[in-house]
mmCIF file of C-alpha atoms in Angstrom:
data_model
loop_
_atom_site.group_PDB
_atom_site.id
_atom_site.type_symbol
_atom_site.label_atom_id
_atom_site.label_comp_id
_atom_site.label_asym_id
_atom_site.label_seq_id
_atom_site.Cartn_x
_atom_site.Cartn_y
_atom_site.Cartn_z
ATOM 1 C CA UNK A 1 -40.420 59.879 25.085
ATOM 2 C CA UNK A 2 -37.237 59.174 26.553
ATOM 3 C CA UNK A 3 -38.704 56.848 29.386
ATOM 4 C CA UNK A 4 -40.796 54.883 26.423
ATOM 5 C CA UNK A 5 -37.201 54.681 24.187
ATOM 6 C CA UNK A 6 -35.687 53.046 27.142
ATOM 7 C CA UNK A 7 -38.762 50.292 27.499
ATOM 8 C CA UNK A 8 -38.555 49.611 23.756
ATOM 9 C CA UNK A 9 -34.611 48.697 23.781
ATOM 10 C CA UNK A 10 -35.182 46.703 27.472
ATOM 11 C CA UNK A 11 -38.288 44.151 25.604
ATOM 12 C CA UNK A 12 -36.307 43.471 22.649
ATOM 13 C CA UNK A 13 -32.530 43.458 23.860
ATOM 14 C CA UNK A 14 -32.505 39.746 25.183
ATOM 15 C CA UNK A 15 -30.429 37.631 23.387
ATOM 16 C CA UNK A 16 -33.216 34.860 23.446
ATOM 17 C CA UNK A 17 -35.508 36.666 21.954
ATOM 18 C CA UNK A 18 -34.895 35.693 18.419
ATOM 19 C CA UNK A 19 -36.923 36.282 15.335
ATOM 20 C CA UNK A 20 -36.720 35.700 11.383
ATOM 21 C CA UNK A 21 -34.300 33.358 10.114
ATOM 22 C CA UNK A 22 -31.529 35.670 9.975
ATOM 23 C CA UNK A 23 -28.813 36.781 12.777
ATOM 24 C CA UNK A 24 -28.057 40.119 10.989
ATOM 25 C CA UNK A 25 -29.705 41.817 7.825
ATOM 26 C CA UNK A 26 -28.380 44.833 6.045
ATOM 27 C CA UNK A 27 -30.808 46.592 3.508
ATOM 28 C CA UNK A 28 -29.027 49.578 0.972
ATOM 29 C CA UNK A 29 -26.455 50.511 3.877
ATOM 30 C CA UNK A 30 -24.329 53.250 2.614
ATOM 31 C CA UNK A 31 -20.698 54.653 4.144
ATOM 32 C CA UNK A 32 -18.888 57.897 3.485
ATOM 33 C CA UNK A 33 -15.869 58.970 4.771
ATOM 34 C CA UNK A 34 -14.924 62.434 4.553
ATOM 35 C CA UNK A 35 -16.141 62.484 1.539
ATOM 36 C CA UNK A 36 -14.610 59.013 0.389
ATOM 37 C CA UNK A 37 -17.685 56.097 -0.280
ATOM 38 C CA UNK A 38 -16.494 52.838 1.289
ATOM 39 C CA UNK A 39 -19.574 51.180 1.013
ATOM 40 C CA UNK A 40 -22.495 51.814 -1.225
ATOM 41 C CA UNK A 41 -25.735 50.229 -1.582
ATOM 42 C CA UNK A 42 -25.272 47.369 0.077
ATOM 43 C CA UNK A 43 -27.690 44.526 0.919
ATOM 44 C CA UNK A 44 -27.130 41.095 2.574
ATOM 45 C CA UNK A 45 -27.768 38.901 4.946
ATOM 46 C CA UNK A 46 -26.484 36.658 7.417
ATOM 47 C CA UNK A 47 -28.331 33.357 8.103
ATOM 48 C CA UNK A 48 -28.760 32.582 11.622
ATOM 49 C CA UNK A 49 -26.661 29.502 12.665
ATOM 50 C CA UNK A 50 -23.933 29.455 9.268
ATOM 51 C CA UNK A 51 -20.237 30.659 9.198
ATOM 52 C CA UNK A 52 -20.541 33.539 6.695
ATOM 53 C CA UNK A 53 -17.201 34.780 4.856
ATOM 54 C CA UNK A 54 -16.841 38.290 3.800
ATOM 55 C CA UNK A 55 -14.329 38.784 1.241
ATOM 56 C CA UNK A 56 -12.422 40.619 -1.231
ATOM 57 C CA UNK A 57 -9.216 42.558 -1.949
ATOM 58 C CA UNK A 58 -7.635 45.282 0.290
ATOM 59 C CA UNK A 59 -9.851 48.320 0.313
ATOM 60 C CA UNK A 60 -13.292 46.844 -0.425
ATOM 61 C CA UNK A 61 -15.227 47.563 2.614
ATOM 62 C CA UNK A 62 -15.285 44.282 4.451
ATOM 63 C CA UNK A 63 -14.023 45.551 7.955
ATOM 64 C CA UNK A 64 -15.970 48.656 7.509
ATOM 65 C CA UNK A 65 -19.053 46.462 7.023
ATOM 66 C CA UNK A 66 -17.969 44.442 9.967
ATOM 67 C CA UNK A 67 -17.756 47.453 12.296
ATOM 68 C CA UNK A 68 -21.278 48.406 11.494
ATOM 69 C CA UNK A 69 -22.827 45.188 12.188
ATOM 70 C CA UNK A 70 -20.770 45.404 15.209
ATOM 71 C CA UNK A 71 -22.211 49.028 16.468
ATOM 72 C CA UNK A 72 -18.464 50.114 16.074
ATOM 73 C CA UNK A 73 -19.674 52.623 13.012
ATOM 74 C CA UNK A 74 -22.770 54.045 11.994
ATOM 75 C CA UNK A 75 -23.732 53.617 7.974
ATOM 76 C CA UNK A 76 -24.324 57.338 6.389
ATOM 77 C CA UNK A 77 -27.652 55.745 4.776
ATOM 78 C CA UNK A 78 -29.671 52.519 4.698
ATOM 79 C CA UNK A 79 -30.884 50.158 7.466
ATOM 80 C CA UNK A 80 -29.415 47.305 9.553
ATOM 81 C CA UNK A 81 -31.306 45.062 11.989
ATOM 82 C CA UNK A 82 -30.320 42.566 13.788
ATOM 83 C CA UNK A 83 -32.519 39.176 15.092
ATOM 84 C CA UNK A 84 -35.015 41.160 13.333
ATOM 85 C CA UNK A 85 -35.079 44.795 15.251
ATOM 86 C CA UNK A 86 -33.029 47.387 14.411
ATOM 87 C CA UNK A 87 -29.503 48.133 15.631
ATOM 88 C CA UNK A 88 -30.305 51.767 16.899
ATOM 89 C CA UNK A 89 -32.619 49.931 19.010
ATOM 90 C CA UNK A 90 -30.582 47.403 21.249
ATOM 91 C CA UNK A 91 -28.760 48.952 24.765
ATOM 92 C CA UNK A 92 -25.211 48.313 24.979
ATOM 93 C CA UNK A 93 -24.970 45.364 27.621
ATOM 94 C CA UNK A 94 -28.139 43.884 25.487
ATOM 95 C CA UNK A 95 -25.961 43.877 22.102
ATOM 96 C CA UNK A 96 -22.816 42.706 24.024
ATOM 97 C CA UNK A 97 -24.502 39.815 25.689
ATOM 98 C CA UNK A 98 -25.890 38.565 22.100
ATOM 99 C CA UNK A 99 -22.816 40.326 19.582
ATOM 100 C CA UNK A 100 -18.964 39.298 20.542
ATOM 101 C CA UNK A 101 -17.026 41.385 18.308
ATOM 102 C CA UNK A 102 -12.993 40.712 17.557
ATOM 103 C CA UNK A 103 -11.083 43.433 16.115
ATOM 104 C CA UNK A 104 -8.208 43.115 13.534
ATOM 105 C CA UNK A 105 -5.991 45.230 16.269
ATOM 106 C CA UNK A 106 -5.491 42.833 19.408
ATOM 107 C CA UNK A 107 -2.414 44.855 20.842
ATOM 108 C CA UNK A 108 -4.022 44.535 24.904
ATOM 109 C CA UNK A 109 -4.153 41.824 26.862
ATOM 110 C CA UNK A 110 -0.102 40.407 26.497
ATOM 111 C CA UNK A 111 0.617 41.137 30.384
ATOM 112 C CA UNK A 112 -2.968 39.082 31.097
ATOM 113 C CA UNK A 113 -2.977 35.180 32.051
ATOM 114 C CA UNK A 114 -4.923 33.633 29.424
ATOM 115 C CA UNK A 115 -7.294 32.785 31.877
ATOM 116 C CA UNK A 116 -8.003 36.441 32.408
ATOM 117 C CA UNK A 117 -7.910 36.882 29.494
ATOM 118 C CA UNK A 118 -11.020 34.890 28.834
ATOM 119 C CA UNK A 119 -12.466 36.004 31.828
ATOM 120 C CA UNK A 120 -12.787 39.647 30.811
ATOM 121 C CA UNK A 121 -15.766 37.893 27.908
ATOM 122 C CA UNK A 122 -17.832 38.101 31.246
ATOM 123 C CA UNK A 123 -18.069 41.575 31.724
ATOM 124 C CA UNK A 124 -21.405 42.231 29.697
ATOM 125 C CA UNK A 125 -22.633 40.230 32.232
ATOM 126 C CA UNK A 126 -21.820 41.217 35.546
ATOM 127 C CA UNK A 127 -20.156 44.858 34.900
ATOM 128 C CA UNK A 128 -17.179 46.598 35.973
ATOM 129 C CA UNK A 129 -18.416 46.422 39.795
ATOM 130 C CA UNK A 130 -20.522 42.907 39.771
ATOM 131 C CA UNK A 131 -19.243 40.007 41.442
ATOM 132 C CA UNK A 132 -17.302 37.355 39.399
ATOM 133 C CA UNK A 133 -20.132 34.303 40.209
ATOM 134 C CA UNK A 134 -19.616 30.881 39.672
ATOM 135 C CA UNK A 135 -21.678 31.026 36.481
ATOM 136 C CA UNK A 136 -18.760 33.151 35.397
ATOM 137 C CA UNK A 137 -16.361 30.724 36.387
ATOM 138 C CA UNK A 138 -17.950 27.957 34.573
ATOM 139 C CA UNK A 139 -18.499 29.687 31.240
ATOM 140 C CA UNK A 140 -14.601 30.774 31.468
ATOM 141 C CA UNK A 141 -13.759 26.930 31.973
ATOM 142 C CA UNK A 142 -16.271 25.889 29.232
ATOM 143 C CA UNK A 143 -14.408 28.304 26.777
ATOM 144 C CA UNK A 144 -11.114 27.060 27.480
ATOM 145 C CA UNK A 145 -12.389 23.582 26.787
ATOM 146 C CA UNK A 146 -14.283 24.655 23.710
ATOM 147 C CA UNK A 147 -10.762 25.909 22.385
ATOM 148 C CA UNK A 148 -8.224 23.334 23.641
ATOM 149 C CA UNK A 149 -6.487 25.982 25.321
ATOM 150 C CA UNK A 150 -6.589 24.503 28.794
ATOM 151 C CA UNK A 151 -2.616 23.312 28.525
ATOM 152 C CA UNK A 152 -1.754 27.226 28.815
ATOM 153 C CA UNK A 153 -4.522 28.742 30.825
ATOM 154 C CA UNK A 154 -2.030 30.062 33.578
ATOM 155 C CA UNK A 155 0.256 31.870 30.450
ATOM 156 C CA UNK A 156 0.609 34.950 29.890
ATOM 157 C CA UNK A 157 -0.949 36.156 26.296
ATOM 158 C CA UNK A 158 1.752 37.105 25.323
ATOM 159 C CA UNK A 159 4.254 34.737 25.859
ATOM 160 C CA UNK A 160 1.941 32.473 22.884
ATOM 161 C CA UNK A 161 2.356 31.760 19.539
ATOM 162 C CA UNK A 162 -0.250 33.850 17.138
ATOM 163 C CA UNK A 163 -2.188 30.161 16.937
ATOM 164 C CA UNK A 164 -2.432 29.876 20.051
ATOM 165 C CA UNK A 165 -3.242 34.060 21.130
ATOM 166 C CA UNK A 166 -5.887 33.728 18.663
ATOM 167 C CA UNK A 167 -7.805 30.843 20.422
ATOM 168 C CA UNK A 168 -7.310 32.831 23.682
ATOM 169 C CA UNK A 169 -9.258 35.458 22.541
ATOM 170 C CA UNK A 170 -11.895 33.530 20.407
ATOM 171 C CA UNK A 171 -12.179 31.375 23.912
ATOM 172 C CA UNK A 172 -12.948 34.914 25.707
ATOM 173 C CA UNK A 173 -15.817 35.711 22.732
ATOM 174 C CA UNK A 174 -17.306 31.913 23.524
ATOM 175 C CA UNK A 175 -16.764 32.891 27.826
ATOM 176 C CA UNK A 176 -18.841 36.136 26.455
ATOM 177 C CA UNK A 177 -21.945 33.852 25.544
ATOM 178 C CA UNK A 178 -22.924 35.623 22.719
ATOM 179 C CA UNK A 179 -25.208 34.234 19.911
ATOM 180 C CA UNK A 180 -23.093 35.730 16.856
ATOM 181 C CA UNK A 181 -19.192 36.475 16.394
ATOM 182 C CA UNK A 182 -17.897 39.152 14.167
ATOM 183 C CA UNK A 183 -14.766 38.207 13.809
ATOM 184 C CA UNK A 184 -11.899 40.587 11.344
ATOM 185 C CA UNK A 185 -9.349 38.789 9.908
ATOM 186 C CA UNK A 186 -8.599 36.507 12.872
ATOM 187 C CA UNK A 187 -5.663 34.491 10.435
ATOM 188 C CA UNK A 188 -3.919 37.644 9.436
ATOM 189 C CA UNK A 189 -0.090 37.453 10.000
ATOM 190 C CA UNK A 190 -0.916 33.403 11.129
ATOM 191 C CA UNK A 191 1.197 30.572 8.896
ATOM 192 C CA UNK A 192 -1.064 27.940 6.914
ATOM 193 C CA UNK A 193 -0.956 25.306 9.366
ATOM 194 C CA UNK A 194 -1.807 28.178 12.267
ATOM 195 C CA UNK A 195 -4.875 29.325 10.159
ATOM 196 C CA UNK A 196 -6.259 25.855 9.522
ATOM 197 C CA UNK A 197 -6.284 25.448 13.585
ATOM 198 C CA UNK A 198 -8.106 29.078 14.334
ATOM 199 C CA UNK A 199 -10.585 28.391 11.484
ATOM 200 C CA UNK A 200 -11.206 24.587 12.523
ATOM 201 C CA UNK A 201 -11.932 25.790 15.953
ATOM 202 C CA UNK A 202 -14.523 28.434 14.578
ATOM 203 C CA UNK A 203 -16.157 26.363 12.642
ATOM 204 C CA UNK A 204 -16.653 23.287 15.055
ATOM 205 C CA UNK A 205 -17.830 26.226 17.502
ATOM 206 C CA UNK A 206 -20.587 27.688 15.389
ATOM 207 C CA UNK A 207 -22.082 24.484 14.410
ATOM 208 C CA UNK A 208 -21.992 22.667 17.854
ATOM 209 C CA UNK A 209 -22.879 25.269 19.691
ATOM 210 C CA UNK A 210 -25.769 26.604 16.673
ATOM 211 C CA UNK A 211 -23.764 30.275 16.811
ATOM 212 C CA UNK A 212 -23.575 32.507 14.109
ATOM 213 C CA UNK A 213 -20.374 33.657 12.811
ATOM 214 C CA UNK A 214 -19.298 36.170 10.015
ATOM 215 C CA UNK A 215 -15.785 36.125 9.339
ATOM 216 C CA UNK A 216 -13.453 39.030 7.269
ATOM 217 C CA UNK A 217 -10.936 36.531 5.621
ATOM 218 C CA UNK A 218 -8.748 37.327 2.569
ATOM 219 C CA UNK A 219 -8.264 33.539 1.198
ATOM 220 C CA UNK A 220 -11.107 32.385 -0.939
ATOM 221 C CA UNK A 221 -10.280 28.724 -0.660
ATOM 222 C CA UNK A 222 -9.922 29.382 3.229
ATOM 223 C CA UNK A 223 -13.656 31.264 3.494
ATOM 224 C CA UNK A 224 -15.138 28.494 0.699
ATOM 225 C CA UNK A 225 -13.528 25.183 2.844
ATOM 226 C CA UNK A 226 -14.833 26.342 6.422
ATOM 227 C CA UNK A 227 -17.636 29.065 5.641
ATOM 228 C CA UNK A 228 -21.397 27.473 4.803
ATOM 229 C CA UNK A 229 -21.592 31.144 2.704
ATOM 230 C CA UNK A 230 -19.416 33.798 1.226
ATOM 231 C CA UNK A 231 -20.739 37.621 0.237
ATOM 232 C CA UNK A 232 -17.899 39.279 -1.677
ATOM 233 C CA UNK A 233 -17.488 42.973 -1.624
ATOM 234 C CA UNK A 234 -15.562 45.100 -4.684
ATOM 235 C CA UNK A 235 -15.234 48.680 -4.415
ATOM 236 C CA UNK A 236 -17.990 49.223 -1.622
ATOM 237 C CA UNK A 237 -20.353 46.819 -3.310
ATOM 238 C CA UNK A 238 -20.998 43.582 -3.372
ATOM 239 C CA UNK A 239 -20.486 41.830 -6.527
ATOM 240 C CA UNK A 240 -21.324 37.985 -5.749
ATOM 241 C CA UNK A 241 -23.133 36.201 -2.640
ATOM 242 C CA UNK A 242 -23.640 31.875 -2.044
ATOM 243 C CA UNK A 243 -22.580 29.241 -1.780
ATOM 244 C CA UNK A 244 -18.991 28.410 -1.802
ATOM 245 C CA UNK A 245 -19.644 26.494 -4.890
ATOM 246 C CA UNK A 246 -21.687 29.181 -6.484
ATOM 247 C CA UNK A 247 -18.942 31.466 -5.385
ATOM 248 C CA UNK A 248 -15.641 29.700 -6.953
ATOM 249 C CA UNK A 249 -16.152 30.237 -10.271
ATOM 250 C CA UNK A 250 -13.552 31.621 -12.901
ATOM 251 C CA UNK A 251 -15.634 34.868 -13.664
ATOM 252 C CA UNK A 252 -17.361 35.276 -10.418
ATOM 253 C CA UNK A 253 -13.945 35.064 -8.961
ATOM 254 C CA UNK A 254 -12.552 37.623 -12.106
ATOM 255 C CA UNK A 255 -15.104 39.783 -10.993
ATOM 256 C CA UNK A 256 -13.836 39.811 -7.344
ATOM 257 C CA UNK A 257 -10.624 39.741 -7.568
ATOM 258 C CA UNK A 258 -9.630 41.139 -11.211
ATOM 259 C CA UNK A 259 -7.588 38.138 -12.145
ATOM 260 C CA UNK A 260 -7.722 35.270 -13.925
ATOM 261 C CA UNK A 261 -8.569 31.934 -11.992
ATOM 262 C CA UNK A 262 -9.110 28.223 -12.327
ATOM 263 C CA UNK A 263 -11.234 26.044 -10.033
ATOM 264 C CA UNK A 264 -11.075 22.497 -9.428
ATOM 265 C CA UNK A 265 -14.004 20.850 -8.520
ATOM 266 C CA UNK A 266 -14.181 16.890 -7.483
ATOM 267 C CA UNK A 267 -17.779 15.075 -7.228
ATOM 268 C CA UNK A 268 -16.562 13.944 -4.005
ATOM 269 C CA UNK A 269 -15.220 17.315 -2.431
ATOM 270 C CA UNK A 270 -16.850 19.388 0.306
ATOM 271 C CA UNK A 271 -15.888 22.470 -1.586
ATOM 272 C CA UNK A 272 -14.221 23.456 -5.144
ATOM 273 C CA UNK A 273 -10.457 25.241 -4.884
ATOM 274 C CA UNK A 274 -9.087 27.903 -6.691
ATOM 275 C CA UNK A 275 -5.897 29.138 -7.928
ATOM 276 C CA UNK A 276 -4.809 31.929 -10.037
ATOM 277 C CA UNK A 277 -3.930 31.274 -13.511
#
């Protein structure tokens, strides 16, 4: 049985062997706590290929949602799959050669160079013992390029501004070659101007590159101006899912956010903004 287990996980854990049109797909996932429900009955999905937002206020369930798709917690009922097959049923170098996950918590790494840094994206690929190859090599100097962080590749992390750490370790997520980022709350703590760079990077990322990224972020006008969809969680449930423009609406966003809100919508704007009343 075990020997059979281990064949199942090895024919469906490449990363090019995609199915569906969907990168992950969550159906009535459930998640209690010691006794505390952070997320009930939840069902989504993530399009293969689009930015997805998650949002809501503090305490909703977005990073716990995060950390399931990301194998990082395991839901207390429903199912999750992801390309198509089931989590349960992808090995660990498998998921980490297809799923680059960044935590909210980012404390390692300040005494690496950020070309290290990056480097360390290539582990699911060679292992702790397996040569560094020139394959490797190029992939870190691709990611560096893909990020515009080549002016400070011989810095130490943490010697950079939080703009500039954050595009180190996004450019270690692209060196990992993975076909979708989970990415929590990769702004937090980061000035306007600073989260306009990280998210512009993201997003040119994901759609040159076809990856699919879903993003924890706690600005709505943030998640509707760079994200092709937004699911909104409230509670442990989700309480709206679209568009951005199906999204920003004064009692959608009520509903989310329990406060009143106006939106502004132009004929010729990407997206619609919204500000609190």
């Amino acid at each position: 049985m075990l020997n059979a287990r281990n064949h199942i996980k090895k024919s469906i854990g490449s990363p090019g062997e995609r199915d569906l049109g969907h990168a992950f797909a969550v159906n009535n996932i459930g998640l209690t706590i010691d006794g505390r429900e952070i997320l009930s009955d939840v069902t989504l999905e993530f399009p293969e290929g689009e930015v997805v937002a998650l949002v809501g206020h503090n305490g909703s369930g977005k990073s716990s949602l995060l950390k399931i798709l990301a194998r990082q917690l395991g839901p207390t009922a429903g199912t999750s799959t992801y390309a198509g097959h089931p989590l349960a049923a992808y090995d660990d170098r498998s998921f980490a050669r297809s799923v680059a996950y960044l935590p909210q918590d980012l404390g390692t790494g300040s005494d690496m160079t950020v070309r290290e840094l990056v480097a360390c994206g290539r582990y699911p690929w060679h292992g702790a013992l397996g040569r560094f190859s020139g394959v490797d090599r190029e992939k870190v100097d691709a990611a560096i390029r893909a990020t515009g962080i080549g002016a400070y590749a011989d810095r130490l992390v943490g010697t950079l501004s939080g703009g500039e750490r954050q595009r180190a370790w996004i450019a270690m997520l692209v060196a990992q070659d993975a076909s979708c980022l989970l990415l929590d709350e990769p702004t937090a703590a980061l000035d306007i101007a600073h989260q306009m760079e990280v998210l512009s990077v993201i997003r040119q990322l994901a759609h040159d590159s076809g990856k699919s990224v879903i993003i924890v972020l706690h600005d709505i006008n943030m998640a509707a101006r760079f994200c092709d969809r937004i699911h909104a969680l409230k509670s442990g449930r989700v309480v709206a899912t679209g568009l951005p423009r199906e999204v920003l609406v004064s009692d959608t966003l009520y509903t989310i956010f329990g406060i009143e809100m106006n939106v502004i919508t132009e004929a010729n704007a990407r997206h619609p903004i919204a500000y609190p009343l």
